[in-house]
XYZ file of C-alpha atoms in Angstrom:
185
model
C -57.704 148.641 5.200
C -54.358 147.026 6.024
C -56.176 144.192 7.795
C -58.421 143.581 4.766
C -55.372 143.466 2.479
C -53.630 140.983 4.807
C -56.741 138.822 4.856
C -56.952 138.947 1.053
C -53.320 137.817 0.745
C -53.999 134.970 3.168
C -57.028 133.827 1.130
C -55.082 134.047 -2.137
C -52.224 132.030 -0.658
C -54.648 129.387 0.627
C -56.141 129.084 -2.859
C -52.668 128.931 -4.423
C -53.527 132.066 -6.424
C -50.598 134.424 -6.633
C -49.235 136.713 -9.345
C -46.270 134.392 -9.707
C -46.844 130.643 -9.779
C -44.132 128.053 -9.441
C -44.620 124.918 -11.480
C -42.873 121.588 -11.395
C -44.326 119.772 -14.354
C -43.177 116.319 -15.487
C -43.189 115.157 -19.090
C -45.577 112.338 -20.036
C -43.954 109.006 -19.256
C -41.469 110.625 -16.865
C -41.579 110.328 -13.073
C -42.827 113.295 -11.074
C -40.089 114.576 -8.803
C -41.184 116.050 -5.515
C -39.666 119.364 -4.543
C -39.285 120.842 -1.131
C -41.791 123.542 -0.347
C -42.649 125.303 2.859
C -45.556 123.775 4.721
C -47.418 124.820 7.822
C -47.324 122.307 10.635
C -48.880 122.748 14.041
C -46.478 123.267 16.921
C -46.440 120.464 19.492
C -48.620 121.133 22.499
C -46.624 122.260 25.482
C -47.061 120.570 28.818
C -48.306 122.767 31.645
C -47.198 120.355 34.378
C -44.815 121.690 36.966
C -42.734 118.552 37.327
C -41.228 116.288 34.661
C -42.489 113.206 36.529
C -46.085 114.227 35.843
C -45.746 113.666 32.125
C -47.131 110.476 30.625
C -44.627 107.936 29.321
C -44.505 107.277 25.609
C -46.399 104.250 24.375
C -44.230 101.419 23.056
C -43.913 101.332 19.283
C -45.893 98.548 17.665
C -44.403 96.545 14.856
C -45.788 97.462 11.441
C -46.369 94.651 8.958
C -43.926 94.840 6.086
C -45.368 95.693 2.693
C -44.235 94.068 -0.528
C -42.045 96.328 -2.657
C -43.999 98.370 -5.179
C -43.399 97.599 -8.844
C -41.146 100.085 -10.590
C -42.850 102.260 -13.156
C -41.396 102.154 -16.619
C -39.941 105.467 -17.705
C -40.220 106.445 -21.351
C -36.873 107.287 -22.941
C -36.275 111.009 -23.267
C -34.355 112.255 -26.298
C -32.883 115.772 -26.095
C -32.932 117.285 -29.597
C -31.586 120.792 -28.794
C -30.970 122.865 -25.701
C -29.785 126.249 -24.507
C -29.682 128.605 -21.527
C -31.877 131.681 -21.294
C -30.332 135.127 -21.718
C -31.821 138.466 -20.773
C -33.234 140.646 -23.529
C -35.379 143.462 -22.091
C -36.093 141.701 -18.766
C -34.385 139.163 -16.500
C -34.963 135.563 -17.632
C -32.998 132.497 -16.495
C -33.075 128.711 -16.757
C -32.754 126.154 -19.549
C -34.837 125.434 -22.631
C -34.756 121.919 -24.079
C -36.434 120.506 -27.165
C -37.183 116.926 -26.130
C -38.948 113.952 -27.660
C -40.975 111.652 -25.411
C -43.483 108.977 -26.439
C -43.440 110.203 -30.048
C -44.283 113.828 -29.203
C -41.945 116.832 -29.147
C -41.963 119.337 -26.285
C -40.185 122.528 -25.378
C -39.240 121.980 -21.746
C -38.237 124.822 -19.441
C -36.117 123.788 -16.455
C -35.159 125.894 -13.439
C -36.985 128.639 -15.295
C -37.572 132.122 -13.933
C -38.709 135.388 -15.508
C -40.048 138.730 -14.415
C -43.824 138.937 -14.735
C -45.484 140.744 -17.623
C -49.003 141.487 -18.848
C -49.205 139.169 -21.861
C -46.351 136.628 -21.867
C -46.154 133.855 -24.460
C -43.565 131.252 -25.374
C -42.342 131.225 -28.983
C -40.039 129.035 -31.024
C -38.167 131.407 -33.352
C -36.190 130.693 -36.530
C -33.299 133.061 -35.713
C -30.846 132.744 -32.790
C -31.583 136.222 -31.344
C -35.101 135.235 -30.289
C -36.811 138.190 -31.984
C -39.280 137.143 -34.696
C -38.962 139.086 -37.965
C -42.467 138.268 -39.241
C -45.415 135.926 -38.780
C -43.691 133.068 -40.626
C -40.619 133.398 -38.405
C -42.057 131.812 -35.233
C -44.460 129.268 -33.738
C -46.553 130.224 -30.718
C -46.518 127.499 -28.056
C -49.076 129.265 -25.877
C -49.312 131.560 -22.894
C -46.516 131.214 -20.387
C -47.792 128.783 -17.714
C -45.934 130.462 -14.867
C -43.058 132.775 -14.070
C -40.925 130.064 -12.488
C -40.441 126.314 -12.337
C -40.305 123.405 -14.771
C -42.809 123.608 -17.623
C -43.652 121.654 -20.787
C -45.133 122.933 -24.039
C -46.138 120.429 -26.706
C -45.114 121.466 -30.227
C -47.734 121.292 -32.968
C -47.520 118.011 -34.897
C -45.209 118.253 -37.897
C -43.118 121.160 -36.550
C -39.648 121.047 -38.130
C -37.462 121.463 -35.036
C -34.315 121.848 -37.172
C -35.710 125.142 -38.539
C -35.929 126.820 -35.125
C -32.887 128.294 -33.400
C -34.281 129.871 -30.217
C -37.027 129.832 -27.610
C -38.356 133.235 -26.553
C -40.465 134.651 -23.744
C -42.419 137.279 -25.691
C -44.794 139.985 -24.431
C -47.475 140.243 -27.117
C -49.038 143.395 -25.640
C -45.840 145.416 -26.145
C -44.029 143.293 -28.791
C -41.079 142.875 -26.438
C -38.584 140.027 -26.183
C -38.231 139.397 -22.429
C -35.456 136.832 -22.885
C -34.426 133.950 -25.107
C -32.441 130.713 -25.228
C -30.420 129.883 -28.329
C -31.075 126.207 -29.092
C -28.114 124.127 -30.281
């Protein structure tokens, strides 16, 4: 049974299917930034020769033709409207929440984000600073949480009055629980 479980974990890892996903999502018009992640690389083959003189010498390096410099991509200006750091409510949540405008659209961007996992997590914009909605008219649902860690972007519905909202909240709909929130200033 233990072997089957280990094999299942290996298959899930190969398919990038885990309970907790790490995202590094760029905004439209912004450059994608590569992040370091562990990779598997084969170990160099070891020589079985008894003497160092039996090894083959390295081939001389050939000159590579130089390539013309690539054109620089234009980056859309990014306007930060409001921002705040996440605070714990019922669970541990960390990172930053930013309301940003890019290419005429408004997004709630989570940076260096991390939260404990839950059964039914959503991201809300809430009208009060405590992050707990008082009624249906008190919040806007931005959708299911895309992952439990990493940088993420959520497009706001067109016409959303960002001045009316004071916090971003990770909300568990199944249990009506505020996991954590960021007061937006």
